[in-house]
Coordinates of C-alpha atoms in Angstrom, one line a residue:
M827 CA -12.8 6.4 -32.2
A828 CA -16.3 4.8 -34.3
I829 CA -18.2 1.8 -33.2
V830 CA -19.2 -1.4 -35.4
Q831 CA -20.9 -4.6 -34.8
H832 CA -18.7 -7.8 -34.5
D833 CA -19.9 -9.6 -37.7
G834 CA -16.8 -11.6 -37.4
T835 CA -14.5 -9.2 -39.3
V836 CA -12.4 -7.9 -35.6
P837 CA -10.6 -10.9 -34.2
L838 CA -10.9 -12.1 -30.7
W839 CA -7.9 -11.8 -29.7
K840 CA -7.8 -7.6 -30.3
R841 CA -11.2 -7.7 -28.7
I842 CA -9.8 -9.1 -25.2
V843 CA -7.0 -7.1 -25.9
W844 CA -8.9 -3.9 -26.4
R845 CA -10.4 -4.8 -23.6
L846 CA -7.0 -5.4 -21.2
I847 CA -5.7 -1.9 -22.1
A848 CA -9.2 -0.4 -21.4
R849 CA -8.9 2.4 -19.4
K850 CA -11.5 4.4 -16.3
P851 CA -12.3 7.6 -17.4
L852 CA -10.0 10.5 -14.9
E853 CA -14.0 12.0 -15.2
Q854 CA -16.1 9.0 -13.7
I855 CA -13.1 9.0 -11.3
L856 CA -13.2 12.1 -10.0
H857 CA -16.8 12.3 -9.6
E858 CA -17.1 8.5 -7.6
G859 CA -14.8 10.8 -5.1
R860 CA -16.9 14.0 -4.9
R861 CA -19.8 12.0 -4.3
T862 CA -18.1 9.8 -1.2
Q863 CA -19.7 8.9 1.9
M864 CA -17.6 8.4 4.1
K865 CA -16.8 11.3 6.4
R866 CA -14.0 13.6 5.6
I867 CA -12.7 14.2 9.1
L868 CA -8.8 14.2 8.3
G869 CA -6.8 17.6 8.6
R870 CA -3.2 18.1 7.1
L871 CA -2.0 17.3 10.3
D872 CA -3.7 13.8 10.5
L873 CA -2.5 12.6 7.0
I874 CA 1.0 13.8 8.3
A875 CA 0.4 11.7 11.4
I876 CA -1.0 9.0 9.4
G877 CA 2.2 8.8 7.4
I878 CA 4.5 8.9 10.4
G879 CA 2.8 6.4 11.6
A880 CA 2.4 3.8 8.8
I881 CA 6.2 4.5 8.6
I882 CA 8.1 5.0 11.8
G883 CA 8.0 0.9 13.3
T884 CA 9.2 -2.3 12.1
G885 CA 12.3 -1.0 9.8
I886 CA 13.7 1.0 12.6
F887 CA 12.3 -1.6 15.1
V888 CA 13.5 -4.8 14.1
L889 CA 14.2 -4.8 10.4
T890 CA 17.3 -2.7 10.5
G891 CA 19.1 -5.3 12.9
V892 CA 18.7 -7.7 10.7
A893 CA 19.8 -6.0 7.3
A894 CA 23.0 -4.7 9.2
A895 CA 23.4 -8.4 10.5
E896 CA 22.6 -10.2 6.9
N897 CA 23.3 -7.8 4.7
A898 CA 25.3 -4.6 4.7
G899 CA 27.1 -4.6 8.1
P900 CA 27.2 -1.0 9.3
A901 CA 26.7 0.0 5.6
V902 CA 23.4 -0.4 6.3
I903 CA 23.5 3.2 6.9
I904 CA 24.1 3.8 3.4
S905 CA 21.5 1.1 2.7
F906 CA 18.7 3.4 4.3
I907 CA 20.1 6.6 2.3
I908 CA 19.3 5.1 -0.8
G909 CA 15.9 3.0 0.3
G910 CA 15.3 7.2 1.1
V911 CA 16.4 8.9 -2.5
I912 CA 13.9 5.8 -3.8
S913 CA 11.2 6.7 -1.8
G914 CA 11.8 10.5 -2.3
L915 CA 11.6 10.5 -5.6
S916 CA 8.5 7.8 -6.1
A917 CA 6.5 10.5 -3.1
F918 CA 7.2 13.1 -5.2
S919 CA 5.2 11.1 -8.5
Y920 CA 2.4 9.6 -5.3
S921 CA 1.7 13.5 -4.5
E922 CA 0.8 14.3 -8.0
L923 CA -0.9 11.5 -8.6
S924 CA -3.1 11.7 -5.4
S925 CA -3.9 15.7 -5.6
M926 CA -5.0 14.4 -9.1
V927 CA -6.8 11.3 -8.2
P928 CA -8.0 11.9 -4.7
I929 CA -9.7 8.2 -4.3
S930 CA -8.9 5.6 -1.6
G931 CA -7.5 2.6 -4.7
S932 CA -4.2 4.5 -4.4
A933 CA -1.5 2.7 -7.2
F934 CA -4.6 1.0 -8.3
T935 CA -6.8 4.0 -9.4
Y936 CA -3.9 5.8 -10.4
T937 CA -3.1 2.8 -12.9
Y938 CA -6.5 2.1 -13.6
A939 CA -6.5 5.9 -15.0
T940 CA -3.8 5.6 -16.9
M941 CA -2.6 1.8 -18.2
G942 CA -5.8 -0.1 -17.8
E943 CA -7.4 -2.9 -16.4
L944 CA -5.0 -5.2 -16.7
M945 CA -2.0 -3.4 -15.2
A946 CA -4.9 -2.0 -12.5
W947 CA -5.5 -5.7 -11.5
I948 CA -1.7 -6.5 -11.3
I949 CA -1.1 -3.3 -9.0
G950 CA -4.0 -3.7 -6.9
W951 CA -3.4 -7.9 -6.2
D952 CA 0.0 -6.7 -6.0
L953 CA -0.7 -4.1 -3.1
I954 CA -1.7 -6.9 -0.4
L955 CA 1.5 -8.1 -0.6
E956 CA 2.4 -4.8 0.7
Y957 CA -0.5 -3.7 3.2
L958 CA -2.0 -6.8 3.9
V959 CA 1.6 -8.6 4.5
G960 CA 2.9 -5.3 5.4
A961 CA 0.7 -5.9 8.6
A962 CA 1.7 -9.0 9.1
T963 CA 5.7 -8.5 9.3
V964 CA 5.1 -5.6 11.9
A965 CA 2.6 -8.2 14.0
V966 CA 5.4 -10.2 14.8
G967 CA 7.4 -7.4 15.5
W968 CA 5.3 -6.5 17.8
S969 CA 4.9 -9.7 19.1
S970 CA 8.6 -9.3 20.4
Y971 CA 8.8 -6.2 21.9
V972 CA 6.1 -7.2 24.2
V973 CA 7.6 -10.6 25.3
S974 CA 11.2 -8.5 26.0
F975 CA 9.0 -5.5 27.9
F976 CA 6.9 -8.1 30.1
S977 CA 10.6 -10.3 30.8
D978 CA 12.2 -6.3 31.6
V979 CA 9.3 -5.1 33.5
F980 CA 7.2 -7.4 34.9
N981 CA 10.3 -10.4 34.9
V982 CA 7.9 -12.5 33.5
D983 CA 9.0 -14.6 30.2
F984 CA 6.7 -16.1 27.7
T985 CA 6.9 -20.0 26.1
R986 CA 8.6 -20.0 22.9
K987 CA 5.6 -22.5 21.9
T988 CA 2.9 -19.5 21.6
T989 CA 5.5 -16.6 20.7
Q990 CA 7.1 -16.8 18.1
A991 CA 6.4 -19.0 14.0
P992 CA 6.7 -22.3 13.5
V993 CA 9.1 -21.8 10.5
L994 CA 11.8 -19.8 10.0
W995 CA 13.5 -18.3 7.2
D996 CA 17.9 -18.9 6.4
S997 CA 19.3 -16.5 3.9
S998 CA 22.2 -18.0 3.8
S999 CA 21.1 -21.2 2.0
L1000 CA 17.6 -19.4 1.3
S1001 CA 15.8 -22.1 2.9
F1002 CA 12.9 -22.7 5.4
K1003 CA 13.7 -24.2 8.7
V1004 CA 11.6 -25.7 11.0
N1005 CA 11.6 -23.6 14.3
H1006 CA 11.7 -26.8 17.2
G1007 CA 9.6 -25.6 20.3
A1008 CA 7.5 -22.8 18.6
Y1009 CA 3.9 -23.6 17.4
I1010 CA 2.1 -20.2 16.6
N1011 CA 2.5 -16.7 17.9
I1012 CA -0.3 -15.6 19.6
P1013 CA 0.8 -12.0 20.7
A1014 CA 0.5 -11.1 16.7
I1015 CA -2.7 -13.0 16.0
F1016 CA -4.3 -10.7 19.5
I1017 CA -2.8 -7.3 17.9
S1018 CA -3.9 -8.0 14.1
L1019 CA -7.6 -8.4 15.2
A1020 CA -8.1 -5.2 18.0
M1021 CA -6.7 -2.9 14.6
T1022 CA -9.3 -4.8 12.9
L1023 CA -12.2 -4.2 15.3
L1024 CA -11.0 -0.4 15.8
L1025 CA -11.1 -0.3 12.2
V1026 CA -14.9 -1.2 12.0
L1027 CA -15.6 1.2 15.0
G1028 CA -14.8 4.3 12.5
I1029 CA -11.8 6.3 10.9
R1030 CA -12.2 9.1 13.3
Q1031 CA -11.6 7.2 16.4
A1032 CA -8.6 5.5 14.8
S1033 CA -7.4 8.8 13.8
W1034 CA -7.3 9.7 17.4
L1035 CA -5.5 6.5 18.6
N1036 CA -2.3 7.0 16.0
R1037 CA -2.3 10.9 17.0
T1038 CA -1.2 9.5 20.5
I1039 CA 0.7 6.8 19.1
V1040 CA 2.9 9.0 16.8
C1041 CA 4.1 11.4 19.7
I1042 CA 5.1 8.5 21.6
K1043 CA 7.4 6.6 19.2
L1044 CA 8.7 10.0 17.9
V1045 CA 9.8 10.3 21.6
V1046 CA 11.4 7.3 21.6
V1047 CA 13.1 7.5 18.6
L1048 CA 14.6 10.5 20.1
L1049 CA 15.5 9.0 23.5
F1050 CA 17.2 5.9 21.9
I1051 CA 19.3 8.8 19.4
F1052 CA 20.6 10.9 22.1
G1053 CA 20.6 8.3 25.1
A1054 CA 22.4 5.7 23.6
C1055 CA 25.0 7.9 21.2
R1056 CA 27.4 8.1 24.4
F1057 CA 28.2 4.6 23.7
V1058 CA 29.2 4.5 20.2
D1059 CA 32.4 3.1 19.6
R1060 CA 33.6 4.0 16.3
D1061 CA 36.0 0.3 15.7
N1062 CA 32.2 -1.0 15.7
Y1063 CA 32.1 0.5 12.3
K1064 CA 35.4 -0.8 10.9
P1065 CA 35.0 -2.4 8.4
F1066 CA 32.2 -0.3 6.8
V1067 CA 31.4 -2.8 4.1
P1068 CA 32.5 -5.8 4.8
K1069 CA 34.0 -8.3 3.0
R1070 CA 31.4 -10.3 0.4
E1071 CA 30.7 -13.8 2.4
G1072 CA 28.0 -15.7 0.0
N1073 CA 25.0 -14.1 -0.3
S1074 CA 25.9 -11.2 2.5
Y1075 CA 27.7 -8.2 2.3
G1076 CA 30.3 -6.2 0.0
A1077 CA 28.9 -3.9 -2.5
K1078 CA 26.2 -6.2 -3.5
G1079 CA 25.1 -5.9 0.3
V1080 CA 24.3 -2.9 0.4
F1081 CA 21.8 -3.4 -2.3
K1082 CA 20.1 -6.1 -0.9
G1083 CA 20.0 -4.5 2.6
T1084 CA 18.3 -1.5 0.5
Q1085 CA 16.2 -4.2 -0.3
R1086 CA 15.4 -4.9 3.1
V1087 CA 15.1 -1.8 4.5
F1088 CA 12.7 -0.5 2.0
F1089 CA 10.4 -2.1 4.1
A1090 CA 10.7 0.7 6.1
Y1091 CA 9.6 3.5 3.8
I1092 CA 6.6 1.7 3.3
G1093 CA 4.0 3.9 4.4
F1094 CA 3.8 7.1 3.1
D1095 CA 1.9 5.7 0.3
A1096 CA -0.7 4.6 2.5
V1097 CA -1.6 8.4 2.6
S1098 CA -3.2 8.2 -0.1
T1099 CA -5.8 5.5 1.3
A1100 CA -7.6 8.1 3.2
A1101 CA -8.1 10.5 0.3
Q1102 CA -11.5 10.4 0.9
E1103 CA -11.8 10.6 4.3
A1104 CA -9.8 13.7 3.9
K1105 CA -11.1 17.1 3.8
D1106 CA -9.0 18.5 1.3
P1107 CA -6.8 15.9 -0.2
Q1108 CA -6.2 17.8 -3.0
R1109 CA -4.4 20.3 -0.6
D1110 CA -3.4 18.5 2.0
L1111 CA -2.4 15.1 0.9
P1112 CA 1.1 16.3 -0.5
W1113 CA 1.9 17.5 2.4
G1114 CA 1.0 14.5 4.6
I1115 CA 3.0 12.5 2.3
C1116 CA 6.3 14.2 1.2
L1117 CA 6.8 15.9 5.4
S1118 CA 6.0 12.6 6.7
L1119 CA 8.7 10.6 4.9
G1120 CA 11.4 13.6 4.9
I1121 CA 10.9 13.3 8.9
C1122 CA 11.2 10.0 9.2
T1123 CA 14.3 9.1 7.1
V1124 CA 16.6 11.5 8.8
L1125 CA 15.3 9.5 12.2
Y1126 CA 15.8 6.2 10.1
I1127 CA 19.8 7.3 9.3
A1128 CA 20.3 8.3 13.0
V1129 CA 19.2 5.4 14.6
A1130 CA 20.6 3.5 12.1
T1131 CA 23.6 5.1 12.9
I1132 CA 23.8 5.4 16.7
L1133 CA 22.9 1.1 16.5
C1134 CA 25.7 0.1 14.1
G1135 CA 28.0 2.0 16.9
I1136 CA 27.4 0.8 20.1
V1137 CA 27.5 -2.9 19.1
S1138 CA 29.0 -4.7 16.6
Y1139 CA 27.1 -5.8 13.5
R1140 CA 27.5 -9.4 13.6
E1141 CA 25.8 -9.4 17.0
L1142 CA 22.3 -8.7 15.9
K1143 CA 21.9 -11.6 14.1
G1144 CA 18.6 -13.1 14.6
Q1145 CA 17.2 -10.4 16.8
A1146 CA 14.1 -9.3 16.2
S1147 CA 14.6 -6.2 18.5
P1148 CA 17.6 -4.6 17.7
L1149 CA 17.6 -1.5 19.8
V1150 CA 17.1 -3.4 22.9
Y1151 CA 19.4 -6.1 22.5
A1152 CA 22.3 -3.6 21.6
L1153 CA 21.9 -1.9 24.9
T1154 CA 21.9 -5.1 27.3
F1155 CA 26.1 -4.6 26.1
H1156 CA 26.0 -2.0 28.1
D1157 CA 25.5 -0.7 31.2
N1158 CA 22.4 1.3 33.5
T1159 CA 20.3 0.9 30.5
R1160 CA 17.6 -0.5 31.7
W1161 CA 15.4 2.2 31.5
L1162 CA 15.9 3.4 28.7
R1163 CA 15.7 -0.3 26.8
I1164 CA 12.1 -0.3 29.0
L1165 CA 10.7 2.8 26.9
I1166 CA 12.0 1.9 23.6
E1167 CA 10.0 -1.6 24.2
L1168 CA 7.3 0.4 25.2
G1169 CA 7.2 3.4 22.2
A1170 CA 8.6 -0.2 19.6
I1171 CA 5.0 -1.9 21.1
C1172 CA 2.8 1.7 20.7
G1173 CA 4.7 2.5 17.3
L1174 CA 4.5 -1.0 16.1
S1175 CA 0.4 -1.0 17.0
S1176 CA -0.2 2.5 14.5
V1177 CA 1.5 0.7 11.8
I1178 CA -0.2 -2.2 12.0
L1179 CA -3.4 0.4 12.3
I1180 CA -2.5 2.3 9.2
M1181 CA -1.7 -1.1 7.1
L1182 CA -5.2 -2.8 7.6
M1183 CA -6.9 0.7 7.4
G1184 CA -5.6 1.2 3.8
Q1185 CA -5.9 -2.6 2.8
P1186 CA -9.5 -2.9 2.9
R1187 CA -9.8 0.5 1.4
I1188 CA -8.5 -0.9 -1.5
F1189 CA -10.7 -3.5 -2.0
F1190 CA -12.8 -1.2 -1.4
T1191 CA -12.8 0.5 -4.5
M1192 CA -11.6 -2.4 -6.6
A1193 CA -14.9 -3.5 -5.6
R1194 CA -16.7 -0.9 -7.1
D1195 CA -15.1 -1.0 -10.5
G1196 CA -16.8 -4.7 -9.8
L1197 CA -13.1 -6.3 -9.4
F1198 CA -13.8 -8.2 -6.2
P1199 CA -17.0 -9.2 -4.7
K1200 CA -19.6 -6.7 -4.3
I1201 CA -20.0 -7.1 -0.6
F1202 CA -16.8 -5.9 -0.3
G1203 CA -17.5 -2.0 -1.8
R1204 CA -20.2 -1.5 1.0
L1205 CA -19.7 0.9 4.1
H1206 CA -20.9 -0.3 7.4
H1207 CA -24.6 1.4 7.3
R1208 CA -23.4 3.6 11.1
F1209 CA -19.7 3.9 11.2
K1210 CA -19.5 4.5 6.9
T1211 CA -16.1 2.2 7.0
P1212 CA -16.0 -0.5 4.7
Y1213 CA -16.7 -3.0 7.3
V1214 CA -16.4 -6.1 5.4
P1215 CA -12.8 -6.1 3.8
T1216 CA -11.6 -5.0 7.1
I1217 CA -12.3 -7.4 8.6
V1218 CA -11.4 -9.8 5.9
S1219 CA -7.9 -8.4 5.7
G1220 CA -7.7 -8.4 9.4
V1221 CA -8.4 -11.9 9.5
V1222 CA -6.0 -13.1 6.6
C1223 CA -2.9 -10.9 8.8
A1224 CA -3.6 -12.6 12.2
V1225 CA -3.1 -15.6 10.8
L1226 CA -0.3 -14.6 8.7
A1227 CA 1.4 -13.3 11.6
G1228 CA 0.7 -16.4 13.4
V1229 CA 2.9 -19.0 11.1
L1230 CA 5.0 -16.8 9.3
P1231 CA 8.7 -14.9 10.2
V1232 CA 9.1 -11.4 10.0
D1233 CA 12.4 -12.0 7.1
I1234 CA 10.7 -13.3 4.8
L1235 CA 7.2 -11.5 5.5
G1236 CA 8.9 -8.3 5.3
D1237 CA 11.5 -9.3 1.5
M1238 CA 7.6 -10.3 0.1
T1239 CA 6.5 -6.4 1.3
S1240 CA 9.5 -4.5 -0.4
V1241 CA 9.0 -6.5 -3.6
G1242 CA 5.2 -5.4 -3.5
T1243 CA 5.8 -1.9 -3.0
L1244 CA 8.5 -1.5 -5.7
L1245 CA 6.5 -2.5 -8.0
A1246 CA 3.7 -0.6 -7.2
F1247 CA 6.9 2.5 -7.4
I1248 CA 7.9 1.5 -10.5
L1249 CA 4.3 2.2 -11.7
V1250 CA 3.3 5.2 -10.1
N1251 CA 6.2 6.7 -11.7
I1252 CA 4.8 5.3 -15.2
G1253 CA 1.5 6.9 -14.8
V1254 CA 3.1 10.1 -14.1
I1255 CA 4.8 10.5 -17.7
I1256 CA 1.7 9.4 -19.0
M1257 CA -1.1 12.0 -16.8
R1258 CA 1.1 14.6 -18.2
F1259 CA 0.8 14.1 -22.2
T1260 CA -3.1 12.4 -21.6
H1261 CA -4.7 14.3 -19.2
A1262 CA -2.2 17.9 -19.1
H1263 CA -4.7 20.4 -18.5
V1264 CA -6.3 18.9 -15.1
E1265 CA -6.2 20.7 -12.0
R1266 CA -3.7 19.1 -9.6
G1267 CA -2.7 20.1 -5.9
F1268 CA 1.2 19.4 -6.8
R1269 CA 3.4 19.0 -9.7
V1270 CA 6.0 17.2 -9.2
P1271 CA 9.3 19.7 -10.0
G1272 CA 11.4 19.1 -13.4
G1273 CA 8.8 18.0 -15.6
P1274 CA 7.2 15.1 -16.8
F1275 CA 11.0 13.2 -17.0
L1276 CA 13.7 14.5 -15.0
I1277 CA 12.1 13.0 -11.5
P1278 CA 9.9 10.0 -12.4
V1279 CA 12.1 8.0 -15.1
P1280 CA 14.9 7.8 -12.5
G1281 CA 12.3 6.5 -9.3
A1282 CA 11.3 3.7 -11.9
L1283 CA 14.9 3.3 -13.0
I1284 CA 15.7 2.8 -9.6
A1285 CA 13.0 1.0 -8.0
L1286 CA 13.5 -2.0 -10.4
V1287 CA 17.3 -2.5 -10.3
V1288 CA 16.3 -2.7 -6.2
L1289 CA 13.0 -5.4 -7.2
V1290 CA 15.9 -7.2 -10.1
L1291 CA 18.7 -7.5 -6.9
S1292 CA 16.4 -9.5 -5.0
D1293 CA 16.9 -13.0 -3.2
G1294 CA 15.1 -15.2 -6.4
P1295 CA 13.1 -16.4 -3.8
T1296 CA 11.8 -13.7 -3.0
I1297 CA 11.2 -12.8 -7.2
Y1298 CA 9.9 -16.3 -7.6
R1299 CA 7.1 -15.3 -4.5
L1300 CA 6.4 -12.0 -6.2
F1301 CA 5.6 -14.0 -10.0
I1302 CA 3.6 -16.6 -8.1
W1303 CA 1.8 -14.6 -6.6
L1304 CA 0.9 -12.6 -9.5
G1305 CA 0.0 -15.6 -11.1
I1306 CA -2.1 -16.5 -8.4
G1307 CA -3.9 -12.8 -9.1
L1308 CA -4.1 -13.7 -13.2
V1309 CA -6.0 -16.3 -12.6
V1310 CA -8.7 -14.6 -9.6
Y1311 CA -9.2 -12.3 -12.7
A1312 CA -9.7 -14.6 -15.4
V1313 CA -12.1 -16.3 -13.6
Y1314 CA -13.9 -13.4 -11.8
G1315 CA -12.6 -9.8 -12.4
Y1316 CA -12.9 -10.2 -16.4
G1317 CA -16.7 -11.5 -16.0
H1318 CA -17.6 -9.0 -13.5
S1319 CA -15.6 -5.6 -14.8
R1320 CA -17.4 -2.3 -14.5
I1321 CA -15.9 -0.8 -17.2
G1322 CA -16.2 -4.3 -19.5
N1323 CA -19.0 -4.9 -18.5
P1324 CA -22.1 -2.2 -18.5
E1325 CA -24.9 -4.1 -19.4
R1326 CA -24.6 -6.7 -16.3
W1327 CA -25.0 -4.1 -14.4
S1328 CA -28.5 -3.3 -13.1
E1329 CA -30.3 -0.7 -11.3
E1330 CA -30.1 -3.3 -8.0
D1331 CA -26.3 -3.5 -8.8
T1332 CA -25.5 -0.3 -7.7
A1333 CA -28.5 -0.5 -5.4
Y1334 CA -26.7 -2.5 -3.4
F1335 CA -23.5 -0.2 -2.4
Q1336 CA -26.6 1.9 -0.6
D1337 CA -25.6 5.4 -2.7
D1338 CA -25.7 7.4 -5.5
V1339 CA -22.3 7.6 -6.2
M1340 CA -22.6 5.4 -9.4
V1341 CA -25.5 5.8 -12.0
Y1342 CA -25.3 3.5 -15.0
D1343 CA -27.5 2.2 -17.7
E1344 CA -28.2 -0.8 -19.3
G1345 CA -26.6 -1.3 -21.9
A1346 CA -24.6 0.3 -25.0
S1347 CA -25.8 3.2 -27.1
A1348 CA -24.6 4.0 -30.8
K1349 CA -27.2 7.0 -30.9
K1350 CA -24.2 9.0 -31.5
E1351 CA -23.0 7.0 -34.3
E1352 CA -25.8 7.0 -35.8
E1353 CA -26.3 11.2 -36.1
G1354 CA -22.8 11.0 -37.8
E1355 CA -20.1 11.6 -35.0
G1356 CA -18.6 8.8 -34.9
R1357 CA -17.5 8.4 -31.2
G1358 CA -18.8 5.8 -29.4
E1359 CA -20.2 7.6 -26.9
Y1360 CA -23.3 6.4 -24.6
E1361 CA -26.2 8.5 -24.0
P1362 CA -27.3 7.7 -20.0
N1363 CA -31.1 6.7 -19.7
D1364 CA -34.0 8.5 -19.1
R1365 CA -34.1 6.3 -15.2
D1366 CA -31.3 7.9 -14.3
S1367 CA -31.8 9.3 -10.5
V1368 CA -30.6 12.3 -10.7
K1369 CA -32.1 15.5 -7.6
D1370 CA -31.2 18.0 -9.7
D1371 CA -30.2 20.1 -13.1
T1372 CA -26.7 20.5 -11.9
S1373 CA -26.0 16.8 -11.0
H1374 CA -28.1 15.8 -14.0
Q1375 CA -25.4 17.3 -16.5
E1376 CA -22.8 16.1 -14.5
E1377 CA -24.1 12.4 -14.2
I1378 CA -24.6 12.7 -18.0
Q1379 CA -20.9 13.8 -18.2
T1380 CA -19.4 11.0 -16.3
Q1381 CA -21.5 8.2 -18.5
Q1382 CA -20.3 9.8 -21.3
H1383 CA -16.8 8.8 -20.7
Y1384 CA -17.0 5.6 -19.2
H1385 CA -18.9 3.5 -21.1
M1386 CA -17.8 0.2 -23.2
P1387 CA -19.2 -1.7 -25.5
T1388 CA -21.0 -4.6 -25.0
P1389 CA -19.5 -7.9 -26.5
S1390 CA -21.3 -7.6 -29.7
Q1391 CA -19.7 -4.7 -30.1
V1392 CA -16.1 -3.5 -30.5
I1393 CA -14.4 -0.1 -30.8
Y1394 CA -11.5 0.5 -33.3
R1395 CA -9.5 3.3 -34.2
D1396 CA -9.3 4.5 -37.9
N1397 CA -5.3 4.4 -38.8

């Protein structure tokens, strides 16, 4: 590598391309993770509970019936199996990267270290679909179960005006329709804001509540499996793969069902967003990711099998609480319905909690890299939580949950997650070659290709098979993200604009995680080394010799040239 002054001989487009593919050095990422001011209070069981808390929710209590009625019929069981395989392959990749790069940024950070700033921005923007839109999806399902619960237990019927979205999504015509008589979903708004408040107050309180809720909903899921199995009628499984009708059923319907129920598996990756609050992230994150996914996959397949056996799949169309609705076809199930409704309310609450925990921490990481406004990267002085992105995420989630239907939100979340899975699998392959000797708490078995390659390819296939409008909305969303990056992120990035980050800028975050020098130095080039690295200046704040050496090492690998310079590789 060499540094040359820009004298007009290097085209502007080359400088821009170099900027867009610039990677954040792993040494700096690990340094920031070690120096976090977040409270490290989460143990292995807490992380497993976070995974289960995030996974078991709308997918099992809501989308199981939707996918069976509109996409796959009884073959939704196969859809769940395929979804479990896809998620399992990606879970291995997440486990390796999270144990290697234990930072709250999750897939955003992994991509930044492997594929550069532009791809990192794309996946960071894409993750908004997974966590923020995902939380809104679950909030809509939560509202439906609350309405059913009050009706069954207290004989109180809420009006549609305040408990349903004003629009519906017609999967046959692939278009929106007006939901006459409905104006806003107030219960969905309420739960979104309530979980936001809890997350602002602290991770300890959120973790305690999540553990309690996880125990409740596991018991409820088991009650449905063993309590409803006596009502199974084998005729309801015929035909197992219904004949194709338009965009539904048949072999393609099974894969469309996979794309829809894939939302059910979203959550295990949320474990990685708690990396900076885990006691031993390198060892415990892989356990939290893999074990939570394994437990939930078994439960999903069992629930789908029982649900399609106790009622015809066509009866489940349009039902936001299919488990409870299916039991209404059988006598003496009132108390089982009530327990399921209570468990679903608790279970969906924990999913909203975890999703709204993950999204702010990604905003937090992106802000500290300069890609979002600095205020998103500041911790609360007392609670040590990223309170600004938490509040913003909660308010946006409440708005989406109040006006959009569950199926359109679920589809958007699924395609966003599939894109993240593709890039994480590719990231494992790249890291095996670029950082082969970096310590890992977990390694994907079979080498860098056996699992990550099929994991990425299968996720890509399911993504391509999504409905056209869903794909269009994804690209529109990513297009908006690119505009935001061009307007703000490109000019404020810490990687690309180190000269714009003064001591005052880094002091704004009120910690000593990041130490910067004001500009670039070609000192080593002048000494003949030609490496294009930067020396720290005399103003670096250090506490002792050990931390001083650590600061020097991370800074030497971190900085990019100023706009008047360009780094190129000699051929």
